[in-house]
Amino acid sequence: MPGELDVWNLMHNPYLRSADAADAPTAPLQVVDTPPAMRSRRRNRRRGAALVVGVAALAVVGAGAAVASDAHKSVTLDIDGDVTKVSTWSGSVAGVLAEQGLTVGEHDIVAPTPEAALNEGTQVTVRIARQVTVSDGDTESTVWATGTDAGEVLDTLAARGEDVHLVASRSSERTALPVELPSDEAVNVVDAGEVIPLAAGPSNVDEALDAAGVTLGELDTVAVDVRDDDGSELEPGVVGTVSVVVTRHAVEERTKVTKIEHKTKTVEDSSRYEDLPVVVRTAGKDGKRTRTYEVTLVDGEVVDKVKTSDEVTKKPVTEVRVKGTKERPAPKAAKSSGSTSTKSQGKAPSSGVWAKLAACESGGRPNAVSASGAYHGLYQFSVATWRSVGGSGLPSQASAAEQTKRAKMLQARSGWGQWPHCSAKLGLR
């Protein structure tokens, strides 16, 4: 009847939703109408009842209107931050959520509880849980967490005592996170320790990386964490900033070459006189050892090194020295008409290194004495040195053979340096 309140038209339509609060934040409470087909069916049933009961139906209409007024209510739904005002006939939280086509999972958070009764103006808050991949720095795991953005999810995990960060999954085209970044807060991008601050705006990880001008390498990883403004991990009690943390990973092959020092050996040659200096028959050469490593770096720092090969790439060559062992025969006494002292001393060596040394030191004269009187004989012994090698008397009074014998003993004990000038001149040292 025109002008009368049709209470059936106030029933909630489960197929329609009111406008999102973000689209119309100041919109008045909306009453959702019933579809025409349902109205038609309900009107036909009401006319049929009127034919049977007649005038009594008018009284029923008045009572029904009062009951309907009590059962109908408007409530506010906050679904992960998406706030909507709806009109409903449902008497419980579970009922109004079912009307909106929302199935609550075991990990979701609903307040009040689904069994709670609805009243006029009730606000129902739902936080839908998502599976997120987290890491504690050593291992990764998958957990359920609620939150409208990455910041809330991290807060939820921290409240549960989990010191972790979110791990973004990577494909060839995008870097994904099950939750968005906070849209109304500044966000930092931390690239291998370098902090790039961003104003509020990027809604996901890819947008944040693009805004920061960060390009990912094939092995790089991305996480979302709450960090200090210098990019370091938070100290207890410090308020941080949601940060997209890029960790640079690289695997390199590195080679290290080390020297292998050559060895030296001395061989004896019985055909070479023992008084001749040692000579080098084969020159020694150092070798090379080459080691190859697979090196793993994180943000430029070496975290692992595995040896993949180790081989001698150049063999060392042993130096071979030759030392004579043949004893040189003593020179024969010279036949001459010289003085008795010269005959008794014999003839100086006529060839070889000792002959050359005697020629340099004394002119080859066994009885030579220096102008100072301090040095005697073929090899200019001092009396003290002569006696240190077993000589007696003066060196200049001994035979040439004995002087050479004592000189060889001195050279074997102290080297050619006993005759510094002449040994250097002859190339003996």
GROMACS .gro file of C-alpha atoms in nm:
model
  429
    1MET     CA    1   0.000   0.000   0.000
    2PRO     CA    2   0.152   0.341  -0.093
    3GLY     CA    3   0.297   0.524   0.207
    4GLU     CA    4   0.322   0.216   0.428
    5LEU     CA    5   0.659   0.080   0.554
    6ASP     CA    6   0.741  -0.243   0.377
    7VAL     CA    7   0.965  -0.411   0.635
    8TRP     CA    8   1.060  -0.689   0.398
    9ASN     CA    9   1.238  -0.438   0.179
   10LEU     CA   10   1.487  -0.377   0.464
   11MET     CA   11   1.627  -0.734   0.459
   12HIS     CA   12   2.000  -0.757   0.377
   13ASN     CA   13   2.095  -0.870   0.028
   14PRO     CA   14   2.379  -1.125   0.047
   15TYR     CA   15   2.477  -1.057  -0.315
   16LEU     CA   16   2.560  -0.688  -0.274
   17ARG     CA   17   2.816  -0.498  -0.058
   18SER     CA   18   2.817  -0.138   0.053
   19ALA     CA   19   3.079   0.095  -0.086
   20ASP     CA   20   3.435   0.074   0.046
   21ALA     CA   21   3.505   0.326   0.318
   22ALA     CA   22   3.813   0.441   0.130
   23ASP     CA   23   3.590   0.534  -0.167
   24ALA     CA   24   3.322   0.704   0.042
   25PRO     CA   25   3.451   0.765   0.393
   26THR     CA   26   3.163   0.997   0.493
   27ALA     CA   27   2.881   0.809   0.321
   28PRO     CA   28   2.565   0.763   0.533
   29LEU     CA   29   2.457   0.420   0.649
   30GLN     CA   30   2.337   0.221   0.352
   31VAL     CA   31   2.032  -0.009   0.358
   32VAL     CA   32   2.072  -0.283   0.101
   33ASP     CA   33   1.751  -0.374  -0.081
   34THR     CA   34   1.625  -0.721  -0.170
   35PRO     CA   35   1.647  -0.837  -0.536
   36PRO     CA   36   1.318  -0.792  -0.733
   37ALA     CA   37   1.267  -1.164  -0.777
   38MET     CA   38   1.287  -1.223  -0.404
   39ARG     CA   39   1.049  -0.928  -0.338
   40SER     CA   40   0.802  -1.075  -0.582
   41ARG     CA   41   0.802  -1.413  -0.412
   42ARG     CA   42   0.764  -1.259  -0.071
   43ARG     CA   43   0.470  -1.037  -0.188
   44ASN     CA   44   0.285  -1.332  -0.345
   45ARG     CA   45   0.312  -1.526  -0.022
   46ARG     CA   46   0.180  -1.229   0.175
   47ARG     CA   47  -0.123  -1.185  -0.057
   48GLY     CA   48  -0.209  -1.556  -0.020
   49ALA     CA   49  -0.211  -1.522   0.356
   50ALA     CA   50  -0.443  -1.222   0.333
   51LEU     CA   51  -0.704  -1.425   0.138
   52VAL     CA   52  -0.721  -1.679   0.421
   53VAL     CA   53  -0.702  -1.469   0.735
   54GLY     CA   54  -0.863  -1.154   0.602
   55VAL     CA   55  -0.854  -0.851   0.827
   56ALA     CA   56  -0.642  -1.023   1.095
   57ALA     CA   57  -0.337  -0.986   0.869
   58LEU     CA   58  -0.332  -0.612   0.930
   59ALA     CA   59  -0.259  -0.671   1.298
   60VAL     CA   60   0.025  -0.911   1.211
   61VAL     CA   61   0.186  -0.647   0.991
   62GLY     CA   62   0.201  -0.405   1.279
   63ALA     CA   63   0.367  -0.654   1.515
   64GLY     CA   64   0.613  -0.777   1.249
   65ALA     CA   65   0.733  -0.425   1.183
   66ALA     CA   66   0.834  -0.387   1.547
   67VAL     CA   67   1.023  -0.719   1.551
   68ALA     CA   68   1.200  -0.640   1.225
   69SER     CA   69   1.310  -0.306   1.361
   70ASP     CA   70   1.479  -0.481   1.655
   71ALA     CA   71   1.649  -0.749   1.436
   72HIS     CA   72   1.787  -0.515   1.173
   73LYS     CA   73   2.114  -0.335   1.252
   74SER     CA   74   2.409  -0.158   1.089
   75VAL     CA   75   2.764  -0.270   1.169
   76THR     CA   76   3.118  -0.181   1.057
   77LEU     CA   77   3.347  -0.440   0.899
   78ASP     CA   78   3.726  -0.389   0.901
   79ILE     CA   79   3.872  -0.654   0.673
   80ASP     CA   80   4.251  -0.610   0.672
   81GLY     CA   81   4.208  -0.234   0.694
   82ASP     CA   82   3.930  -0.219   0.432
   83VAL     CA   83   3.649  -0.057   0.634
   84THR     CA   84   3.287  -0.098   0.516
   85LYS     CA   85   2.951  -0.018   0.679
   86VAL     CA   86   2.688  -0.281   0.612
   87SER     CA   87   2.326  -0.339   0.706
   88THR     CA   88   2.234  -0.686   0.825
   89TRP     CA   89   1.964  -0.902   0.977
   90SER     CA   90   2.220  -1.146   1.111
   91GLY     CA   91   2.245  -1.193   1.482
   92SER     CA   92   2.610  -1.305   1.504
   93VAL     CA   93   2.956  -1.211   1.378
   94ALA     CA   94   2.980  -1.537   1.185
   95GLY     CA   95   2.648  -1.460   1.017
   96VAL     CA   96   2.742  -1.117   0.887
   97LEU     CA   97   3.079  -1.250   0.764
   98ALA     CA   98   2.898  -1.529   0.581
   99GLU     CA   99   2.668  -1.271   0.422
  100GLN     CA  100   2.977  -1.097   0.289
  101GLY     CA  101   3.110  -1.423   0.144
  102LEU     CA  102   3.406  -1.428   0.382
  103THR     CA  103   3.524  -1.764   0.516
  104VAL     CA  104   3.746  -1.734   0.822
  105GLY     CA  105   4.048  -1.966   0.839
  106GLU     CA  106   4.195  -2.122   1.151
  107HIS     CA  107   4.491  -1.880   1.148
  108ASP     CA  108   4.280  -1.566   1.094
  109ILE     CA  109   4.200  -1.324   1.376
  110VAL     CA  110   3.837  -1.215   1.429
  111ALA     CA  111   3.721  -0.971   1.696
  112PRO     CA  112   3.468  -1.011   1.844
  113THR     CA  113   3.474  -1.389   1.810
  114PRO     CA  114   3.256  -1.544   1.537
  115GLU     CA  115   3.009  -1.668   1.802
  116ALA     CA  116   2.959  -1.321   1.949
  117ALA     CA  117   2.620  -1.150   1.907
  118LEU     CA  118   2.582  -0.844   1.686
  119ASN     CA  119   2.443  -0.518   1.815
  120GLU     CA  120   2.373  -0.189   1.648
  121GLY     CA  121   2.708  -0.020   1.571
  122THR     CA  122   2.926  -0.327   1.640
  123GLN     CA  123   3.268  -0.312   1.470
  124VAL     CA  124   3.393  -0.645   1.343
  125THR     CA  125   3.767  -0.661   1.277
  126VAL     CA  126   3.918  -0.939   1.066
  127ARG     CA  127   4.287  -0.990   1.004
  128ILE     CA  128   4.351  -1.253   0.742
  129ALA     CA  129   4.658  -1.469   0.802
  130ARG     CA  130   4.905  -1.528   0.523
  131GLN     CA  131   5.187  -1.771   0.485
  132VAL     CA  132   5.514  -1.582   0.477
  133THR     CA  133   5.870  -1.702   0.442
  134VAL     CA  134   6.096  -1.582   0.722
  135SER     CA  135   6.462  -1.618   0.804
  136ASP     CA  136   6.655  -1.586   1.127
  137GLY     CA  137   6.978  -1.531   0.935
  138ASP     CA  138   7.067  -1.899   0.915
  139THR     CA  139   6.758  -2.094   0.814
  140GLU     CA  140   6.434  -2.016   0.633
  141SER     CA  141   6.087  -2.135   0.734
  142THR     CA  142   5.723  -2.071   0.646
  143VAL     CA  143   5.488  -1.934   0.913
  144TRP     CA  144   5.136  -1.791   0.938
  145ALA     CA  145   5.109  -1.424   1.033
  146THR     CA  146   4.847  -1.149   1.026
  147GLY     CA  147   4.888  -0.784   0.932
  148THR     CA  148   4.774  -0.540   0.667
  149ASP     CA  149   5.128  -0.466   0.554
  150ALA     CA  150   5.486  -0.580   0.604
  151GLY     CA  151   5.531  -0.359   0.909
  152GLU     CA  152   5.233  -0.509   1.090
  153VAL     CA  153   5.340  -0.862   0.999
  154LEU     CA  154   5.686  -0.800   1.143
  155ASP     CA  155   5.530  -0.650   1.457
  156THR     CA  156   5.312  -0.960   1.491
  157LEU     CA  157   5.610  -1.191   1.459
  158ALA     CA  158   5.813  -0.984   1.705
  159ALA     CA  159   5.527  -0.998   1.955
  160ARG     CA  160   5.545  -1.378   1.929
  161GLY     CA  161   5.915  -1.359   2.018
  162GLU     CA  162   6.039  -1.441   1.668
  163ASP     CA  163   6.350  -1.243   1.572
  164VAL     CA  164   6.315  -1.287   1.197
  165HIS     CA  165   6.278  -1.093   0.873
  166LEU     CA  166   6.052  -1.152   0.574
  167VAL     CA  167   6.203  -1.319   0.270
  168ALA     CA  168   6.080  -1.205  -0.070
  169SER     CA  169   6.046  -1.468  -0.341
  170ARG     CA  170   6.217  -1.395  -0.670
  171SER     CA  171   6.136  -1.488  -1.027
  172SER     CA  172   6.285  -1.369  -1.355
  173GLU     CA  173   6.033  -1.086  -1.375
  174ARG     CA  174   5.941  -0.975  -1.025
  175THR     CA  175   6.020  -0.984  -0.656
  176ALA     CA  176   5.713  -1.079  -0.454
  177LEU     CA  177   5.603  -1.054  -0.093
  178PRO     CA  178   5.266  -1.186   0.032
  179VAL     CA  179   5.195  -0.849   0.199
  180GLU     CA  180   5.234  -0.492   0.081
  181LEU     CA  181   5.468  -0.229   0.219
  182PRO     CA  182   5.322   0.038   0.449
  183SER     CA  183   5.157   0.295   0.220
  184ASP     CA  184   5.161   0.583   0.467
  185GLU     CA  185   5.517   0.551   0.600
  186ALA     CA  186   5.863   0.621   0.468
  187VAL     CA  187   6.054   0.310   0.362
  188ASN     CA  188   6.428   0.250   0.338
  189VAL     CA  189   6.606   0.038   0.080
  190VAL     CA  190   6.929  -0.106   0.222
  191ASP     CA  191   7.155  -0.219  -0.062
  192ALA     CA  192   7.458  -0.410   0.069
  193GLY     CA  193   7.467  -0.179   0.372
  194GLU     CA  194   7.399   0.146   0.181
  195VAL     CA  195   7.076   0.312   0.296
  196ILE     CA  196   6.850   0.471   0.033
  197PRO     CA  197   6.554   0.647   0.202
  198LEU     CA  198   6.222   0.663   0.016
  199ALA     CA  199   5.915   0.873   0.087
  200ALA     CA  200   5.584   0.696   0.142
  201GLY     CA  201   5.443   0.554  -0.176
  202PRO     CA  202   5.588   0.222  -0.294
  203SER     CA  203   5.330  -0.045  -0.228
  204ASN     CA  204   5.546  -0.346  -0.306
  205VAL     CA  205   5.907  -0.455  -0.316
  206ASP     CA  206   5.955  -0.408  -0.690
  207GLU     CA  207   5.829  -0.049  -0.675
  208ALA     CA  208   6.065   0.028  -0.387
  209LEU     CA  209   6.364  -0.120  -0.571
  210ASP     CA  210   6.276   0.074  -0.888
  211ALA     CA  211   6.240   0.397  -0.692
  212ALA     CA  212   6.581   0.341  -0.533
  213GLY     CA  213   6.742   0.256  -0.867
  214VAL     CA  214   6.850  -0.086  -0.745
  215THR     CA  215   6.902  -0.366  -0.996
  216LEU     CA  216   6.924  -0.720  -0.863
  217GLY     CA  217   7.179  -0.976  -0.967
  218GLU     CA  218   7.090  -1.337  -1.032
  219LEU     CA  219   7.200  -1.458  -0.688
  220ASP     CA  220   7.096  -1.156  -0.482
  221THR     CA  221   6.829  -1.196  -0.215
  222VAL     CA  222   6.567  -0.953  -0.084
  223ALA     CA  223   6.417  -0.939   0.263
  224VAL     CA  224   6.189  -0.700   0.448
  225ASP     CA  225   6.284  -0.611   0.801
  226VAL     CA  226   6.260  -0.328   1.049
  227ARG     CA  227   6.601  -0.163   1.066
  228ASP     CA  228   6.765   0.139   1.221
  229ASP     CA  229   6.801   0.441   0.992
  230ASP     CA  230   7.166   0.356   0.932
  231GLY     CA  231   7.065   0.014   0.800
  232SER     CA  232   7.186  -0.180   1.103
  233GLU     CA  233   6.974  -0.426   1.299
  234LEU     CA  234   6.765  -0.275   1.575
  235GLU     CA  235   6.876  -0.264   1.933
  236PRO     CA  236   6.608  -0.356   2.189
  237GLY     CA  237   6.365  -0.073   2.252
  238VAL     CA  238   6.457   0.125   1.940
  239VAL     CA  239   6.187   0.224   1.690
  240GLY     CA  240   6.297   0.148   1.337
  241THR     CA  241   6.185   0.185   0.977
  242VAL     CA  242   6.045  -0.083   0.749
  243SER     CA  243   6.335  -0.160   0.516
  244VAL     CA  244   6.374  -0.355   0.194
  245VAL     CA  245   6.711  -0.522   0.250
  246VAL     CA  246   6.910  -0.633  -0.055
  247THR     CA  247   7.191  -0.878   0.011
  248ARG     CA  248   7.443  -0.915  -0.268
  249HIS     CA  249   7.562  -1.270  -0.330
  250ALA     CA  250   7.842  -1.367  -0.565
  251VAL     CA  251   8.039  -1.681  -0.642
  252GLU     CA  252   8.383  -1.633  -0.794
  253GLU     CA  253   8.669  -1.852  -0.903
  254ARG     CA  254   8.999  -1.737  -0.762
  255THR     CA  255   9.347  -1.867  -0.837
  256LYS     CA  256   9.651  -1.857  -0.611
  257VAL     CA  257   9.999  -1.931  -0.747
  258THR     CA  258  10.280  -2.008  -0.503
  259LYS     CA  259  10.651  -2.071  -0.558
  260ILE     CA  260  10.805  -2.412  -0.504
  261GLU     CA  261  11.169  -2.353  -0.413
  262HIS     CA  262  11.417  -2.574  -0.592
  263LYS     CA  263  11.648  -2.807  -0.404
  264THR     CA  264  12.026  -2.819  -0.423
  265LYS     CA  265  12.247  -3.124  -0.417
  266THR     CA  266  12.621  -3.171  -0.445
  267VAL     CA  267  12.772  -3.469  -0.622
  268GLU     CA  268  13.133  -3.583  -0.602
  269ASP     CA  269  13.346  -3.623  -0.911
  270SER     CA  270  13.649  -3.847  -0.867
  271SER     CA  271  13.799  -3.723  -1.192
  272ARG     CA  272  13.806  -3.361  -1.073
  273TYR     CA  273  14.081  -3.234  -0.847
  274GLU     CA  274  13.964  -3.159  -0.496
  275ASP     CA  275  14.139  -2.824  -0.489
  276LEU     CA  276  13.923  -2.691  -0.771
  277PRO     CA  277  13.619  -2.481  -0.678
  278VAL     CA  278  13.272  -2.637  -0.679
  279VAL     CA  279  13.095  -2.580  -1.010
  280VAL     CA  280  12.723  -2.586  -1.102
  281ARG     CA  281  12.641  -2.858  -1.351
  282THR     CA  282  12.262  -2.799  -1.362
  283ALA     CA  283  12.110  -2.462  -1.278
  284GLY     CA  284  11.827  -2.476  -1.027
  285LYS     CA  285  11.484  -2.339  -1.115
  286ASP     CA  286  11.187  -2.275  -0.886
  287GLY     CA  287  10.854  -2.441  -0.966
  288LYS     CA  288  10.492  -2.323  -0.936
  289ARG     CA  289  10.189  -2.463  -0.756
  290THR     CA  290   9.846  -2.341  -0.871
  291ARG     CA  291   9.542  -2.371  -0.644
  292THR     CA  292   9.190  -2.281  -0.757
  293TYR     CA  293   8.913  -2.187  -0.514
  294GLU     CA  294   8.538  -2.130  -0.540
  295VAL     CA  295   8.478  -1.824  -0.326
  296THR     CA  296   8.136  -1.717  -0.197
  297LEU     CA  297   8.088  -1.351  -0.111
  298VAL     CA  298   7.803  -1.180   0.072
  299ASP     CA  299   7.794  -0.802   0.038
  300GLY     CA  300   8.155  -0.817  -0.077
  301GLU     CA  301   8.281  -1.019   0.219
  302VAL     CA  302   8.417  -1.373   0.178
  303VAL     CA  303   8.198  -1.615   0.373
  304ASP     CA  304   8.313  -1.944   0.224
  305LYS     CA  305   8.607  -2.076   0.024
  306VAL     CA  306   8.628  -2.424  -0.124
  307LYS     CA  307   8.942  -2.556  -0.295
  308THR     CA  308   8.848  -2.703  -0.631
  309SER     CA  309   9.193  -2.790  -0.769
  310ASP     CA  310   9.555  -2.811  -0.657
  311GLU     CA  311   9.831  -2.899  -0.899
  312VAL     CA  312  10.197  -2.837  -0.972
  313THR     CA  313  10.191  -2.634  -1.292
  314LYS     CA  314  10.570  -2.604  -1.317
  315LYS     CA  315  10.804  -2.860  -1.164
  316PRO     CA  316  11.114  -2.730  -0.985
  317VAL     CA  317  11.457  -2.817  -1.120
  318THR     CA  318  11.716  -2.933  -0.866
  319GLU     CA  319  12.046  -2.749  -0.877
  320VAL     CA  320  12.337  -2.991  -0.914
  321ARG     CA  321  12.681  -2.891  -0.793
  322VAL     CA  322  13.000  -3.086  -0.860
  323LYS     CA  323  13.286  -3.118  -0.615
  324GLY     CA  324  13.613  -3.283  -0.707
  325THR     CA  325  13.759  -3.556  -0.488
  326LYS     CA  326  14.078  -3.634  -0.676
  327GLU     CA  327  14.390  -3.545  -0.480
  328ARG     CA  328  14.643  -3.349  -0.677
  329PRO     CA  329  14.988  -3.514  -0.672
  330ALA     CA  330  15.263  -3.330  -0.487
  331PRO     CA  331  15.501  -3.147  -0.719
  332LYS     CA  332  15.835  -3.314  -0.778
  333ALA     CA  333  16.149  -3.153  -0.637
  334ALA     CA  334  16.328  -2.943  -0.896
  335LYS     CA  335  16.683  -3.026  -1.001
  336SER     CA  336  16.887  -2.709  -0.994
  337SER     CA  337  17.217  -2.566  -0.881
  338GLY     CA  338  17.046  -2.323  -0.649
  339SER     CA  339  17.114  -2.269  -0.283
  340THR     CA  340  17.071  -2.540  -0.027
  341SER     CA  341  16.772  -2.368   0.128
  342THR     CA  342  16.590  -2.358  -0.208
  343LYS     CA  343  16.659  -2.727  -0.270
  344SER     CA  344  16.533  -2.825   0.071
  345GLN     CA  345  16.212  -2.631   0.020
  346GLY     CA  346  16.135  -2.785  -0.320
  347LYS     CA  347  15.958  -2.620  -0.613
  348ALA     CA  348  15.634  -2.424  -0.590
  349PRO     CA  349  15.325  -2.566  -0.765
  350SER     CA  350  15.363  -2.516  -1.138
  351SER     CA  351  14.994  -2.531  -1.241
  352GLY     CA  352  14.640  -2.524  -1.107
  353VAL     CA  353  14.468  -2.294  -0.866
  354TRP     CA  354  14.732  -2.324  -0.595
  355ALA     CA  355  15.009  -2.234  -0.837
  356LYS     CA  356  14.811  -1.928  -0.941
  357LEU     CA  357  14.742  -1.831  -0.582
  358ALA     CA  358  15.112  -1.874  -0.489
  359ALA     CA  359  15.214  -1.665  -0.788
  360CYS     CA  360  14.976  -1.391  -0.680
  361GLU     CA  361  15.072  -1.396  -0.312
  362SER     CA  362  15.451  -1.446  -0.326
  363GLY     CA  363  15.557  -1.461  -0.687
  364GLY     CA  364  15.577  -1.838  -0.646
  365ARG     CA  365  15.872  -1.821  -0.404
  366PRO     CA  366  15.855  -2.071  -0.112
  367ASN     CA  367  16.101  -1.864   0.099
  368ALA     CA  368  15.938  -1.526   0.039
  369VAL     CA  369  15.899  -1.294   0.339
  370SER     CA  370  15.689  -0.976   0.335
  371ALA     CA  371  15.856  -0.639   0.389
  372SER     CA  372  15.701  -0.620   0.736
  373GLY     CA  373  15.832  -0.964   0.823
  374ALA     CA  374  15.479  -1.073   0.927
  375TYR     CA  375  15.394  -1.302   0.636
  376HIS     CA  376  15.597  -1.596   0.502
  377GLY     CA  377  15.620  -1.843   0.220
  378LEU     CA  378  15.421  -1.923  -0.094
  379TYR     CA  379  15.086  -1.830   0.056
  380GLN     CA  380  15.203  -1.559   0.294
  381PHE     CA  381  15.103  -1.730   0.618
  382SER     CA  382  15.123  -1.541   0.943
  383VAL     CA  383  15.309  -1.744   1.203
  384ALA     CA  384  14.990  -1.779   1.413
  385THR     CA  385  14.783  -1.900   1.119
  386TRP     CA  386  15.060  -2.140   1.014
  387ARG     CA  387  15.067  -2.296   1.357
  388SER     CA  388  14.682  -2.316   1.369
  389VAL     CA  389  14.696  -2.566   1.083
  390GLY     CA  390  14.973  -2.775   1.237
  391GLY     CA  391  15.282  -2.605   1.099
  392SER     CA  392  15.602  -2.566   1.297
  393GLY     CA  393  15.883  -2.319   1.263
  394LEU     CA  394  15.844  -2.048   1.001
  395PRO     CA  395  15.634  -2.111   0.689
  396SER     CA  396  15.915  -1.981   0.469
  397GLN     CA  397  16.142  -2.253   0.602
  398ALA     CA  398  15.904  -2.539   0.514
  399SER     CA  399  15.898  -2.721   0.184
  400ALA     CA  400  15.667  -2.604  -0.094
  401ALA     CA  401  15.469  -2.928  -0.061
  402GLU     CA  402  15.413  -2.876   0.310
  403GLN     CA  403  15.314  -2.512   0.255
  404THR     CA  404  15.058  -2.619  -0.005
  405LYS     CA  405  14.928  -2.892   0.224
  406ARG     CA  406  14.881  -2.644   0.510
  407ALA     CA  407  14.719  -2.392   0.273
  408LYS     CA  408  14.464  -2.652   0.164
  409MET     CA  409  14.384  -2.727   0.526
  410LEU     CA  410  14.331  -2.357   0.593
  411GLN     CA  411  14.110  -2.319   0.286
  412ALA     CA  412  13.897  -2.618   0.386
  413ARG     CA  413  13.852  -2.474   0.733
  414SER     CA  414  13.805  -2.104   0.659
  415GLY     CA  415  13.752  -2.068   0.285
  416TRP     CA  416  13.921  -1.856   0.021
  417GLY     CA  417  13.866  -1.545   0.228
  418GLN     CA  418  14.201  -1.611   0.396
  419TRP     CA  419  14.354  -1.467   0.079
  420PRO     CA  420  14.103  -1.187   0.011
  421HIS     CA  421  14.285  -0.996  -0.261
  422CYS     CA  422  14.427  -1.281  -0.467
  423SER     CA  423  14.126  -1.515  -0.434
  424ALA     CA  424  13.901  -1.236  -0.560
  425LYS     CA  425  14.141  -1.158  -0.841
  426LEU     CA  426  14.145  -1.523  -0.946
  427GLY     CA  427  13.764  -1.548  -0.926
  428LEU     CA  428  13.767  -1.798  -0.645
  429ARG     CA  429  13.496  -1.616  -0.449
   0.00000   0.00000   0.00000
